[in-house]
Structure formats: structure tokens, C-alpha cells
């Protein structure tokens, strides 16, 4: 049995070398064929090892396996999460703190900074699609959905942003100034949460610092980071953009409410159709 | 480059083997050098991935960073490397007043040998110094960056690191900086040291590949340099000698193994197995370069040492002593960039070293001197007439010994009457050119080419006077005090002699203002560099 | 389709054309004297596959670590409405505080086709150039178009910033580090020439809209990680020199028919793939076809051109293969064999070789004299 | 320095800013030029006087006030004057020195070579016979005749030897080697673009204020040490004195001399366009104000005669030989250079100009042959000697003597010199490929701007193609201003002008 495993290991080594040569030669077809064979060999090898180690149960997930098909977004959080929250609940918590549409990266950072739990970024990639599927099969069955932010001009889903369905439409559309406005809003959210926390975790302070450096007058040095000052500075800049942004968003929100059905309002209209339609009008 | 080296390349191509461009070794090769072969993670400024290091070819120390983006693991790597390097450096007593070994300043517990007395002002030159080899210049660049990213760290405070880390940084910085100094041999790149002595049948760009360079210089018995050099370009057979890894290795092997280490870490199990697999793969990438670097050292060691090499090594030993003392005395780390005065001083010192190196190499090595002969700045030939006892009345009215020597040479002579030449190896003698007379057909020499009769004399060497020149020289100095020359101080008829415009004269350092006197044209006096907390906790991500 | 295009299509054969991009256009300047490269690029030939089929693939490849790092850094700089970039532009270039407007041109309502993205880019930039008021500040991944060798090439800069002193600035985000104010000169040079391509394309686009070239700055903003951190830093780089080089090389590219006229009509680089996409072209025939277009090999090609290994093999035995300096020192004599014959004096030099021969003979004599004596 | 300041400077040096641009200054000639030049010179001298009279600078020697920030104070410490070829730079240096010395301010004058020092000392002494001029020299300096001739020039080893001199001239190296803390309120630094930053560092402590004069189009200083260690630093010791000065004092005024008195109307626009694209200058004389003619006809006129005749008519000629890769000392090209000089002398060229309205023979000492490399110059000198030994025309004696007086040298050593006719062995002639050295714009600029009447360029065919094929892969560095003009572009520009003025030698 051990011999077989060794044999398989040698075979995998050879396959990898062949793949490297195929890649150098620009032979994509051959490379992918070889990769397929490598994966198969890899599985055989895993099995051989498993048989070798038969007495004990295999520890940990097998190599190469990502979150399995069973890794549903509704699955409870891992051991270290403490509070048994689902992924969607954790995302909702983070978004609520931020108070504005945000990218998965920021959502993860906020959650891990404030809630001392884990939020694997990979889980967020399919979240919006799952939510949309759930909404379409049973509309409004849940108290909230994690939905898209919509681009103000075309009312199409804005790339890579998540929002909460219970937010007013104005908050969920993204005009040209909105990315900055939302950034400042998020900074305020983080700063205020820090102010409200007696002993803020170091990760949360680091998160605020990352905001602060990008806001004029928000910070003088990592040692002298003052959440109150950050919030004030963010508000000061926000005042510059707020009116124009609000006007833009309000107009777009009205259009969205007029033109889109309830699913469209949450997950975006067929943008191009709209674009063409608009051009035809 | 010159016609000479170019011709050697052409000959190497045809012979299928590198050709010598030096007859002696121009670099110092330590009896016990330290070899450092680093690998870095692609895409990062300075993320160590793995290294082989040590002073025993049979027993390299393998260092591996399982997750190269992890700061803690990086510093662990630096600490481990630091201990290895400081153990080595600690073996060299660094002079000074009954001091411990140089590395001892940092490496507690390494007791070096005492090194004589040495006063406060006059520091004794250390009897020996460490010598670190990397496979190539890019390796030295990585060393410099590794030094830069570690030397400002501190052993205490918020971002404390192992105390050995900043010391490592300062040594690496010292060595990498010194490697820019012309003629210094404290830190060498194997490719450059080899290329100084051999010309291959490929381009200098291809010579940057150590495996292929050694393929030309010392091909395996069953093949020739051309084949060996080509074979050396296959990254599967000969992984690149670092610090960059082969992208194919990264994509097909390394990524999977690092991921396995991560999972093992997270999952708690299998960690040892995953780390071992990663270490094995990286060792496979490093080992060929490790062996090649030692082979390069061996190839060079086999050459006889040039006459001035020891003198330059003494300057290196002195520099080593200074740096060791600076560390010992608690001096600050090297600043990020040179100040105006420091930069100008260093340039002056480098320019003087470069000029001296160029002359010394020519004086040590007839093949290097030949480059100067081809350029018309030196000439060599046979003495056809000599008047060793010639005495004339000098300008002051005194009778002086001024022998005349007539040299017949094939070299393209471009010195003009009145030029003063010097014979290599007789530092006190001067030879003033009295006359230059072409013999026979002109035009074979490059400098004299008028295009008129260049095609004559194709019959090759030997025949007659075609292209020969007769030069009459008047000698002075270096012949003793009397009006007859000391025996052997004037060449006789039939002797083979060489005279050159080069002279290895000591140039005193130029005077520069003190840094606090930096003038307004150069930004005024700089704030003296003081290491800050900011420096110490600089991100390394 | 005009005659030139038809000819180029024949040269390429059945494969889909590989479009020029900023990198290949920049590469025009890296060996502009090479007809082989000019023709193959103009025809959109996949040089790597051709080189591989004749047994000389170039050892190029990118590590996934480098790619990941590059993408992550760009994403980080642009995150939060380009929060980090805004800071740099404000600090280094005095971008006014109200200028934060951001448009993502990666797609248009999910449509990622070049045509739609370009149209959208054009519309937004036209509005910016025309009004100045409410005109937009940051254009993320705009899609520009440049005519190169008679074909339209789509180009995607990392970002274009407007309202920096009233002009458009090309912003290029690279993940190589700037350490204590210094970066790798080769990498900066590559970034600068690539940015110059974008400047040209942007000026073309604005010219179509009736806006003069001065609306686009000839300084570009290069954003890189600072020291060993992930923190970005910005530098302004003057691209005027690169613009003149590119303009000349693009003008030469437009005269590709002059090169085509010198190639036999039958020449094609078609790999003749079978139904499964496996190339079936006779290897020798393909070698002959490649050989029909003259190359100008120098060892520097090993860094930049997919055909390098083939050309090097072809150039074996020539002084060019030994490097520029060597060939220069040998008086421009092309063939190593000739050099050595001249060195031995076994053949009389041709008239034009007399001086080179004299120098080579002198060198050979000295080497013989010295190495003969010392062994 | 902030990025903003640096950005502005980079812009100012190029197309964006346009400060100091003399758009109207292209073209040539006549009273307008005289007036323009006079105004520029007066303006500069006036600015100096104002600086002198203004807030007293910090005491020389104490570098304390150097700490930046006080832009005004620093702006008051100096002035840079860019001078295109033959624009009266030496005259300006002399006038400025006398003006300052006349106002009671002792001046140290810094030149780069002993020859330049002698030139300046003699010029100063001639301009103002009542002013004692000091010349500091090293121990091994042998006094030249022209210096010895001037009773008002005193030679000394140390400033103490020259205590009566308000103006002291010496090489930068000599100034740098002085000990003690002698200091001067003013310095005038000549050929400042050819002086290296580290040399300025050595002498800058000796003066309070300074006038920097030089030609930005000529060759940059160089070093044998190849390192990027200081690249991008404002005090990089390898850059020119002016570069380091302006990097630290961006507010310092930079003026231009707008008129070349050397270059003829045929040459000024070409040189201005190719090498001074952003400042520009004009010729002091108009078309037709100078002429070159021959006393003897060219019997059986060969291409060499055709070339010199074309150059005499037009100011330029390209003597083009068949394309071929050749070693540096290309025998045919070398012979052609010598042959052209011989034909000029044999034909008895006469130069008519504002300096010699009645005409003056172009003797051997009025002709220069310029090359890129020393071995080329040696080869040309040998070819001239061969011709002198057996001149083609047979008329030995005087012609042989004149051939011996022709100056043959490299661009580096021709800097600052002036001739009636120059013959230039093109740096790219016969080359397989161009490289940094041969493309350097300063080299071509020096070679193409030494003449008062005509310039004949000798080259093998194929240079435009060589330039087209030249790869562009020089490294680019952050915080290093791009060098303008670009050599590649300048070469293209000059070749484009010569294309229509080509005489084929075959």
C-alpha cells in the first residue's frame, strides 16, 4: 500500500513536470488534459493514504476541496464564532454597522474587527445570488435580504457591492459621488461604534486607522488616533458632497421605484434592456 | 569590452568551451567562504521564501518560510539566517583592543579570539574577514533589500523582534554596499567573478545564468559548452539560481504546497507533513544553485592569485574591522539614503578604487594589459638595442643616468614622443618616448590605419617587419644611485618588455565639507539621521 | 477588407487574430528594426504557439503570486471609491476636495463587450471634456481605442483622472515597490511607455471629439507600494520622450506593406490545426516560412519576444548572437567563422574588412603570445 | 521638496510651463538681435546688481541659512544663465565679474580647465586694464604666454598671494583644494553644466551668492562608476552643478542668452530646434551677412569639392559614403575628413563676416575636425600628417603647414571652442547599432555648433534607418527629470535637415 502511494507520488511529480512543459509550449489543451489526469491521480493518492491511515479517521478536510456543496450560507458559524450566527446574519451585522453599501472585503474586515468571529470571504461570493433565488421563490418571506446596490444611471447591479433590502432606495442606489459618500459614512459608523465600545479590540482600531489616513484632518498618527476626530473629519468632508449626492440618489431612487418590479428593485433591472429602451425613447 | 574579449567569445563559441580572459585571479577567494542562495516570493518587494546558507558545501542550512506573506514567519527566517551568518562572522576576530569576534557584539555567547592590542586611534587591521558569495547580482540586490527591511528593527517595544534581526540587517547592508565598491571581495556574485576571468560563446545577458555560464566554463565530459549551456536553460533540470523562482514552479508546485501548509495550520493536523513537502520542493530548487556557487568558488580558487589581490583584500579587512567596531561601539544603523556629503565622499572613494583597480589588473595580468596595448596605451615587444650606460647632463647641470632602449613591437602604437611610460613591476622607473618609427608597410595597426594599405601582410605572424614599430625610450629612475644602472634594472637586447601609460599612484581622498557644513546649493545641513520608532515598526507586508 | 489586411490574414492562417494591446504596442519600441516581429504582430499571429510548434517556445510565464499581488494591490488602491488614490492625488497633486466623482467602466450594466464599454467611455469623457462642471473625476478601467497598423486596438488603462489642474491624467497602478524613493528602472520604463500608449489613445479619442491634445497631461501618475508595505505612493512621470518614440513607431507600423512586399506570397504561419485544435503543420515548412521574414536578433530579445529562442538558434554562429558590444568590437563582421579565419590570417580580408581584420589579428596575436606562454 | 514643487519644475523645464521660452527668438539677424541680446545681458547684470544690493545673504562659510523653506532668501542667492553655443557667455562672465568687483564685492571665478581659466583671466584683464586679476594655480602649472603677457594678471598658489585682486580666477579643482576658510561674497561659475555636483559641494562653502553660467545642450559630466545608488536624490553627486542647485532652490531664476553670435543664420535654427527645443535662440547675423568663397576652382570637382561648395553656399553638407558596418576608425571616413580639410585649404577658402568684412582666409587653425572617440581623432591626425607628407595637389610647403594647424579632437575637448569651418565625423557613421554614448545629444550638439560659417558632416549612409531600428529601453527613474532634448530625437532632427544637403561620395 505504501508502495502504491509512493508510486502515485512519483506519477504526480511527472505529471506536474509535463504540465510545466505544456504551459511553456503554450499548449493549453494538453495542459488542461494533464491537469485532469493530475487531479485523478491526486484522488487515488488521497485514497491510498486514507487506506494507510485507516485505523484513525482522516483529520481535516481533504486538500483541494473548497467549501463543499453542503456549505450553505445558512450553515451556523464555526467553533470560534461563538454566537451561532449564519453567514447572512454576520454580513447583515457588518452592513448595519457601516450604514452604507459595501464591498465584501470591507464587510469581512468589519465583522472580524468588531465581532471577534470569522467570516470567510469565499462565502460571500455567492451570497447575493442565493438571496435573489430565495426571494424569487418566496418573495418577502424573510425579514431582510442581502441585496445589490444599483447604479444610479442604469439601475443595474453595481459591481461588487452588497446592501440591505430594508434600507431606503436612496441608500441603495449609487451615483457618481456615492462611493466617496458611502466611504465617509462607513468611516463614521466604525468610529462611532469604537466610541461606544469600552475596550475596542486592536483590530477595530487598525480598521479605523485605515479609514482615517484617507480622510483629510482625520488623524495625525497611529498613536493619536481619536475616533471622535475621525468622525468629525469625515462629517466635514461629507458636508461637501452630501447635497449633490443626495439629489442624485433621490432622482435615481424615484426612477427605480417607478420602473422596476420588486425583485428588480432589490437585485437590479435588466440594465442593457433599459439602456436600449432609454435610447429608443 | 574590447576586441580581445570579443575575439575570446568568438573563439569560445567555436571551441565549445569558455576561453580565459585573465591569466591570474583578480578576486580574493577566502579559504572558508559563506554561501547564501536566497529565493523570494514573486510579486513582493522582499519576501523571503527560502534560502540555503552556510560555510560547509556538504552541509547547507535550509531555511524555509511556509507562508511568505506572514510577518512573524519572515522575522523567524531573518533570525535564523542571522544566527547562521553571525556564527560565521563571529569566527573572524575584528581587530581593536583585545576585542571579541565581530559578530559577538550581537551574538551573545560567541566568544571570538582576541586580536592583539591596537590603540584608540590606530585600529589593527583584522587578520582575516568574512566573505559571502551569492549566485548572481540579483541575489546581492535581494540581500541589500533584506538588510534594508531588517536593520531598523528593534529588540524591544511594541514590534519587538529577535535581537539578532537588526544586527543581521546591518551586516547584510554593509556587505551589499561594499559589493559596489570596485575591487572589494567581501560579498561576491559568482556570475560576475567568473565572467571577469572567462569569456563564453554566448552573450553577456545569457552569462547571467550561473548554470549556463558554468556549462561553458566547465562542461561535463560527455558534451560541450554550447550543449551544456542550453541544457542549463531548462528550468525543470536547472531551476533558476534565485532570487526569482521559475513561474512554472510557482504555479504548478509551490502554490499547492503553500496552500497545504495553510490548511494544515488551520486544521491543526498534517502540519509537519505539509511543511516537509514544501521544504523538500524548495530544497530541490535551491540545491543546484548551492552546488554551482561552490563550483564557481572552486574554479576561481584554482587560478593563481594576482599580485595586487592581497592589497585590495587588506582594504576589505580594514573595512570589516571598521564596521565591526562601529557595531560594537553602538553606532546607528546605516541611513536609508546617503546625505549629500556622504554620497560625494563615497563616489570619490569609489572612483579612486575603480581607477586603481583598472591599473592593478593590467599590471597583474598580461591579458588585461593586452587590452591597453590594443588601445595604444601600452606596448610590448623585444629589445633590439640598448645603451644602458648613457649619461647626459640634466637640466640642473648634473650628470644623470639616462639609458636608451629600443623596442620593436607589433602593437598598434599611438603614444607620441614625449609621453612618459612606466614598466609594470618597476614602480620607480619612467620611460620617456624619444621616437616612434614604423617599420615596413604601415597600416596594419589599427590606430595608424589610413586605409591605404590595410590589406597587406595577410600571411600572418612571423614573416617580416610588416606592421612593426620601433620605439626608442629613455629610462630614468629605479636604477640605483650611481651613474651605472643597478644589475637587472635596464633590459638587455632580446628581452621581452612592456611599457604602459598606466601608473598605480595613490590618490588622496578629495576634501569635502563636514555634513553640518553642507552648503545651500545642496540643501543645507541635513538633520543627522536618528533611527525612529517609525523605522522600527515599518510594515513588512 | 483591403489588400494589406487580406495578406495579413493569410499570414496568420486559420487562427483567430491576437489583438494588439498596450504591452504589444509598447514592445514596438523594444526592437523596431525586426521585420519578423513587426509582420507577425501586425498579422496577429500567436507567436508563442508558432515558436512552440517549431520546438523553441520562449520560457515566459507569470507567477500566480505576482498576478495575485498585482490584482490585490490595484483593488486595494481603488477600494472605497478609490479612497487611497484620492488621498495620494489630493496630497501630491492638490486635487480639490469636492472632486470625488467615480465611474466604473469595467462593464455597462453587466455588459463587458469592448464596443459597449468603449462607447460608454467615450460618452463620459466627452461630457467631462465639454463641460468641466459635474464632469466626473475618476474613470475606472475606461476602454480606449487606438489605430495601430490599420487596425483598431482596444486599450484599458487602470484609471483616468480628470480635474487634476484641469487636465486628464493617466493613472497606472503597479505592484512593484518604490523603496526609499527608488524603483526598478526597467519596470518603471515599461510602465511609462505603456502609459504613453494610453495618453496617445486618449488624445486620439478627444481629438475625434474636437478637443486638443493639451487636455491630456504628458505626465502620468504611477502608483506603487511604498517600501515593504502595502501603502501606496505616487510619482509623476514625464512621458514626452516615449510619446515621440511611439508616434514614430506607429507611423512605421502603418507602412507595413513595405515589409510585406518583400515576403514571398506563399508564406503563411498557419499552424493548420485539426478538429481538436492540435497543430498539424509540417514543422520544417513552418520553419521555412518564418525564415522567409528576416529577423534582427539581439540577446535582448530573450527578455521581450516569444520568437527569441527560434531566432537565437537561427543566429547561432553570428556575432550578433554574442551581444551588441561584441559585434561592435569585432568591427561589425557578421559571422563568427569569418572572424576566426581573419584572426588566423587564413583568408585575406575583403577590402571593407581590412581595418577590422587588422585589429582582430592584433588581438589574436596577443592572446596567442600570452596564453601560449602561460599555458 | 514636495511632489507638487517637483511636478511644477518638471513641467517648467518642458512643454507645460513655458517659462523663459523665447518664441520670438527663433529666426535670425540684424539690429533686432543686437537689441535682444543687449537687453538680455543688461537684464542679467541688473538682476545681479539687485541681488548684491538686496538683503545681505548669510555670511559665506556658514551654511546655516541653507535650510529650505524661506523661498525668497534662497531665490536671492543666485542666478542661472543658460547660454546656447556662441552666445557671448565668456563676455557675460567677464562683464559680470567686473561689475561686481567694481561695486566692491570680491569675486571668485570658477572655470573647469586651465585653458578656460587662462582665457578668462586674459579676457578680464583686457576688458578692464586697471583691475588686477588674480589667477590661482597648482604647483605644476606652467604659465602660458598669453597670461604672462598681461601685466595685470598675477599668478599665485594661495589667495594670500593675490591679496590685491578683487577678481580671482581658478579651476574648480584648484578652488576645491584650498585650505583655510577664505570666502568671497560672490562666485561666478563658468561651464556650470559641465561641473559635477560633488565638485560644487566642495567649493560652495566659499561663496555667499553665485552666478552659474553654462550651456545646457552640451555634454553632461560623467563618471566611471556605474551605480544607481544616488539616482533620484536631489544631491546626486553624479549630476551637474546646475541640476543639484535647481533641485534644492527651485525658485532660483533661470535666464537665457537669446542670440548666438557664432552660429550663422543657416545653423542657428537647426541647432536651436534639435538641441534647445524649449528655450530656442536666434542667430546674431542674418542670411547673407556671412559668406564663404573659394579662390581656386575645383578642377575635376570630385564629391569632396562638391561637399565643401555646398557647405559654403548653404552652411551644411552631408558627405555621404556607401553604407557599411565599419570599425570606429573607419579608414575611408577618416580619409574623407582629412581630404575635406585639405580641399578647403587648397581651394583657398575666404570667410567674409561682420568680424572681417573684407574677408579672411580660412587657415588651418580656423578649421576643426570633430570626432566622438579619441582613437578616431588620432587616426584623423595621422591621415592629415600623411596628406601633408604627400598632398594630392603636389603643392607641398604652405599647404602641408596649414594641414598641421587643423584642430582634430573629440567633442569633449571641442566644448567651448569656435572655428570658421568644421568637419564632423558623425558619431553613428558605420555603426551596427546606436547606443547611449553615440546617441547622446550633447555630443552631437557640440560637434554641430562649433562653426561660424559651415559644417560638413561625414557619415556612411543608413543613419536614419539605424535610428528607426533603435530600441527604446533605457531605464526610467522616479524623481529624475527626463533629459531633453532626447538624443534619438535630436539625431533624427539633424539628419532630416541634412537629407536635402547630401553629397554622395560614390
PDB file of N, CA, C and O in Angstrom, chain D residues 39-71:
ATOM      1  N   UNK D  39      19.521  93.578 -24.377  1.00  0.00           N
ATOM      2  CA  UNK D  39      18.524  93.617 -23.306  1.00  0.00           C
ATOM      3  C   UNK D  39      18.684  92.429 -22.355  1.00  0.00           C
ATOM      4  O   UNK D  39      18.624  92.579 -21.139  1.00  0.00           O
ATOM      5  N   UNK D  40      18.925  91.275 -22.940  1.00  0.00           N
ATOM      6  CA  UNK D  40      19.078  90.084 -22.100  1.00  0.00           C
ATOM      7  C   UNK D  40      20.271  90.243 -21.165  1.00  0.00           C
ATOM      8  O   UNK D  40      20.196  89.952 -19.970  1.00  0.00           O
ATOM      9  N   UNK D  41      21.395  90.726 -21.701  1.00  0.00           N
ATOM     10  CA  UNK D  41      22.600  90.871 -20.889  1.00  0.00           C
ATOM     11  C   UNK D  41      22.385  91.923 -19.803  1.00  0.00           C
ATOM     12  O   UNK D  41      22.746  91.711 -18.637  1.00  0.00           O
ATOM     13  N   UNK D  42      21.776  93.047 -20.187  1.00  0.00           N
ATOM     14  CA  UNK D  42      21.527  94.107 -19.201  1.00  0.00           C
ATOM     15  C   UNK D  42      20.616  93.601 -18.096  1.00  0.00           C
ATOM     16  O   UNK D  42      20.814  93.888 -16.917  1.00  0.00           O
ATOM     17  N   UNK D  43      19.634  92.850 -18.530  1.00  0.00           N
ATOM     18  CA  UNK D  43      18.686  92.282 -17.586  1.00  0.00           C
ATOM     19  C   UNK D  43      19.403  91.406 -16.562  1.00  0.00           C
ATOM     20  O   UNK D  43      19.157  91.475 -15.359  1.00  0.00           O
ATOM     21  N   UNK D  44      20.327  90.594 -17.064  1.00  0.00           N
ATOM     22  CA  UNK D  44      21.064  89.694 -16.170  1.00  0.00           C
ATOM     23  C   UNK D  44      21.961  90.488 -15.232  1.00  0.00           C
ATOM     24  O   UNK D  44      21.988  90.254 -14.016  1.00  0.00           O
ATOM     25  N   UNK D  45      22.684  91.464 -15.796  1.00  0.00           N
ATOM     26  CA  UNK D  45      23.567  92.267 -14.945  1.00  0.00           C
ATOM     27  C   UNK D  45      22.753  93.058 -13.931  1.00  0.00           C
ATOM     28  O   UNK D  45      23.156  93.210 -12.778  1.00  0.00           O
ATOM     29  N   UNK D  46      21.613  93.537 -14.374  1.00  0.00           N
ATOM     30  CA  UNK D  46      20.729  94.252 -13.456  1.00  0.00           C
ATOM     31  C   UNK D  46      20.268  93.350 -12.323  1.00  0.00           C
ATOM     32  O   UNK D  46      20.258  93.747 -11.154  1.00  0.00           O
ATOM     33  N   UNK D  47      19.916  92.134 -12.679  1.00  0.00           N
ATOM     34  CA  UNK D  47      19.470  91.189 -11.657  1.00  0.00           C
ATOM     35  C   UNK D  47      20.581  90.931 -10.655  1.00  0.00           C
ATOM     36  O   UNK D  47      20.350  90.830  -9.439  1.00  0.00           O
ATOM     37  N   UNK D  48      21.821  90.825 -11.151  1.00  0.00           N
ATOM     38  CA  UNK D  48      22.958  90.608 -10.254  1.00  0.00           C
ATOM     39  C   UNK D  48      23.112  91.774  -9.294  1.00  0.00           C
ATOM     40  O   UNK D  48      23.314  91.589  -8.093  1.00  0.00           O
ATOM     41  N   UNK D  49      23.019  92.984  -9.880  1.00  0.00           N
ATOM     42  CA  UNK D  49      23.179  94.170  -9.047  1.00  0.00           C
ATOM     43  C   UNK D  49      22.107  94.186  -7.964  1.00  0.00           C
ATOM     44  O   UNK D  49      22.378  94.492  -6.804  1.00  0.00           O
ATOM     45  N   UNK D  50      20.891  93.831  -8.357  1.00  0.00           N
ATOM     46  CA  UNK D  50      19.788  93.832  -7.401  1.00  0.00           C
ATOM     47  C   UNK D  50      20.055  92.820  -6.289  1.00  0.00           C
ATOM     48  O   UNK D  50      19.806  93.085  -5.109  1.00  0.00           O
ATOM     49  N   UNK D  51      20.564  91.638  -6.673  1.00  0.00           N
ATOM     50  CA  UNK D  51      20.871  90.620  -5.677  1.00  0.00           C
ATOM     51  C   UNK D  51      21.933  91.139  -4.715  1.00  0.00           C
ATOM     52  O   UNK D  51      21.864  90.938  -3.510  1.00  0.00           O
ATOM     53  N   UNK D  52      22.928  91.788  -5.294  1.00  0.00           N
ATOM     54  CA  UNK D  52      24.019  92.313  -4.493  1.00  0.00           C
ATOM     55  C   UNK D  52      23.515  93.346  -3.496  1.00  0.00           C
ATOM     56  O   UNK D  52      23.939  93.382  -2.341  1.00  0.00           O
ATOM     57  N   UNK D  53      22.617  94.208  -3.988  1.00  0.00           N
ATOM     58  CA  UNK D  53      22.133  95.296  -3.158  1.00  0.00           C
ATOM     59  C   UNK D  53      21.086  94.823  -2.163  1.00  0.00           C
ATOM     60  O   UNK D  53      20.862  95.449  -1.143  1.00  0.00           O
ATOM     61  N   UNK D  54      20.446  93.750  -2.469  1.00  0.00           N
ATOM     62  CA  UNK D  54      19.320  93.276  -1.668  1.00  0.00           C
ATOM     63  C   UNK D  54      19.745  92.796  -0.300  1.00  0.00           C
ATOM     64  O   UNK D  54      20.856  93.018   0.145  1.00  0.00           O
ATOM     65  N   UNK D  55      18.801  92.148   0.369  1.00  0.00           N
ATOM     66  CA  UNK D  55      19.075  91.667   1.718  1.00  0.00           C
ATOM     67  C   UNK D  55      20.390  90.917   1.740  1.00  0.00           C
ATOM     68  O   UNK D  55      20.610  90.045   0.925  1.00  0.00           O
ATOM     69  N   UNK D  56      21.257  91.275   2.665  1.00  0.00           N
ATOM     70  CA  UNK D  56      22.541  90.593   2.680  1.00  0.00           C
ATOM     71  C   UNK D  56      22.359  89.102   2.915  1.00  0.00           C
ATOM     72  O   UNK D  56      21.583  88.696   3.788  1.00  0.00           O
ATOM     73  N   UNK D  57      23.033  88.334   2.142  1.00  0.00           N
ATOM     74  CA  UNK D  57      22.959  86.889   2.311  1.00  0.00           C
ATOM     75  C   UNK D  57      23.666  86.496   3.577  1.00  0.00           C
ATOM     76  O   UNK D  57      24.332  87.310   4.202  1.00  0.00           O
ATOM     77  N   UNK D  58      23.508  85.270   3.985  1.00  0.00           N
ATOM     78  CA  UNK D  58      24.194  84.811   5.177  1.00  0.00           C
ATOM     79  C   UNK D  58      25.692  84.844   4.933  1.00  0.00           C
ATOM     80  O   UNK D  58      26.148  84.765   3.806  1.00  0.00           O
ATOM     81  N   UNK D  59      26.430  85.006   5.990  1.00  0.00           N
ATOM     82  CA  UNK D  59      27.875  85.078   5.857  1.00  0.00           C
ATOM     83  C   UNK D  59      28.379  83.845   5.142  1.00  0.00           C
ATOM     84  O   UNK D  59      27.958  82.735   5.446  1.00  0.00           O
ATOM     85  N   UNK D  60      29.268  84.069   4.207  1.00  0.00           N
ATOM     86  CA  UNK D  60      29.814  82.928   3.492  1.00  0.00           C
ATOM     87  C   UNK D  60      30.483  81.983   4.479  1.00  0.00           C
ATOM     88  O   UNK D  60      31.010  82.416   5.496  1.00  0.00           O
ATOM     89  N   UNK D  61      30.460  80.742   4.129  1.00  0.00           N
ATOM     90  CA  UNK D  61      31.106  79.767   5.009  1.00  0.00           C
ATOM     91  C   UNK D  61      30.121  79.172   5.981  1.00  0.00           C
ATOM     92  O   UNK D  61      30.081  77.975   6.165  1.00  0.00           O
ATOM     93  N   UNK D  62      29.270  79.988   6.552  1.00  0.00           N
ATOM     94  CA  UNK D  62      28.251  79.410   7.411  1.00  0.00           C
ATOM     95  C   UNK D  62      27.108  78.984   6.526  1.00  0.00           C
ATOM     96  O   UNK D  62      26.487  79.797   5.864  1.00  0.00           O
ATOM     97  N   UNK D  63      26.893  77.729   6.449  1.00  0.00           N
ATOM     98  CA  UNK D  63      25.894  77.223   5.511  1.00  0.00           C
ATOM     99  C   UNK D  63      24.531  77.218   6.150  1.00  0.00           C
ATOM    100  O   UNK D  63      23.564  76.777   5.561  1.00  0.00           O
ATOM    101  N   UNK D  64      24.456  77.746   7.343  1.00  0.00           N
ATOM    102  CA  UNK D  64      23.263  77.614   8.169  1.00  0.00           C
ATOM    103  C   UNK D  64      21.957  77.956   7.499  1.00  0.00           C
ATOM    104  O   UNK D  64      20.992  77.228   7.628  1.00  0.00           O
ATOM    105  N   UNK D  65      21.952  79.069   6.746  1.00  0.00           N
ATOM    106  CA  UNK D  65      20.687  79.518   6.197  1.00  0.00           C
ATOM    107  C   UNK D  65      20.202  78.632   5.071  1.00  0.00           C
ATOM    108  O   UNK D  65      19.195  78.918   4.450  1.00  0.00           O
ATOM    109  N   UNK D  66      20.923  77.574   4.802  1.00  0.00           N
ATOM    110  CA  UNK D  66      20.543  76.709   3.692  1.00  0.00           C
ATOM    111  C   UNK D  66      19.241  75.976   3.919  1.00  0.00           C
ATOM    112  O   UNK D  66      18.586  75.575   2.983  1.00  0.00           O
ATOM    113  N   UNK D  67      18.861  75.818   5.170  1.00  0.00           N
ATOM    114  CA  UNK D  67      17.658  75.053   5.432  1.00  0.00           C
ATOM    115  C   UNK D  67      16.496  75.676   4.674  1.00  0.00           C
ATOM    116  O   UNK D  67      16.176  76.840   4.868  1.00  0.00           O
ATOM    117  N   UNK D  68      15.911  74.903   3.810  1.00  0.00           N
ATOM    118  CA  UNK D  68      14.954  75.408   2.824  1.00  0.00           C
ATOM    119  C   UNK D  68      13.775  76.110   3.498  1.00  0.00           C
ATOM    120  O   UNK D  68      13.782  76.389   4.682  1.00  0.00           O
ATOM    121  N   UNK D  69      12.787  76.380   2.717  1.00  0.00           N
ATOM    122  CA  UNK D  69      11.596  76.967   3.304  1.00  0.00           C
ATOM    123  C   UNK D  69      11.494  78.431   2.955  1.00  0.00           C
ATOM    124  O   UNK D  69      10.558  78.852   2.309  1.00  0.00           O
ATOM    125  N   UNK D  70      12.485  79.229   3.367  1.00  0.00           N
ATOM    126  CA  UNK D  70      12.439  80.645   3.064  1.00  0.00           C
ATOM    127  C   UNK D  70      12.778  80.843   1.596  1.00  0.00           C
ATOM    128  O   UNK D  70      13.907  81.119   1.238  1.00  0.00           O
ATOM    129  N   UNK D  71      11.801  80.638   0.764  1.00  0.00           N
ATOM    130  CA  UNK D  71      11.998  80.681  -0.684  1.00  0.00           C
ATOM    131  C   UNK D  71      12.638  81.969  -1.148  1.00  0.00           C
ATOM    132  O   UNK D  71      13.550  81.968  -1.970  1.00  0.00           O
TER     133      UNK D  71
END
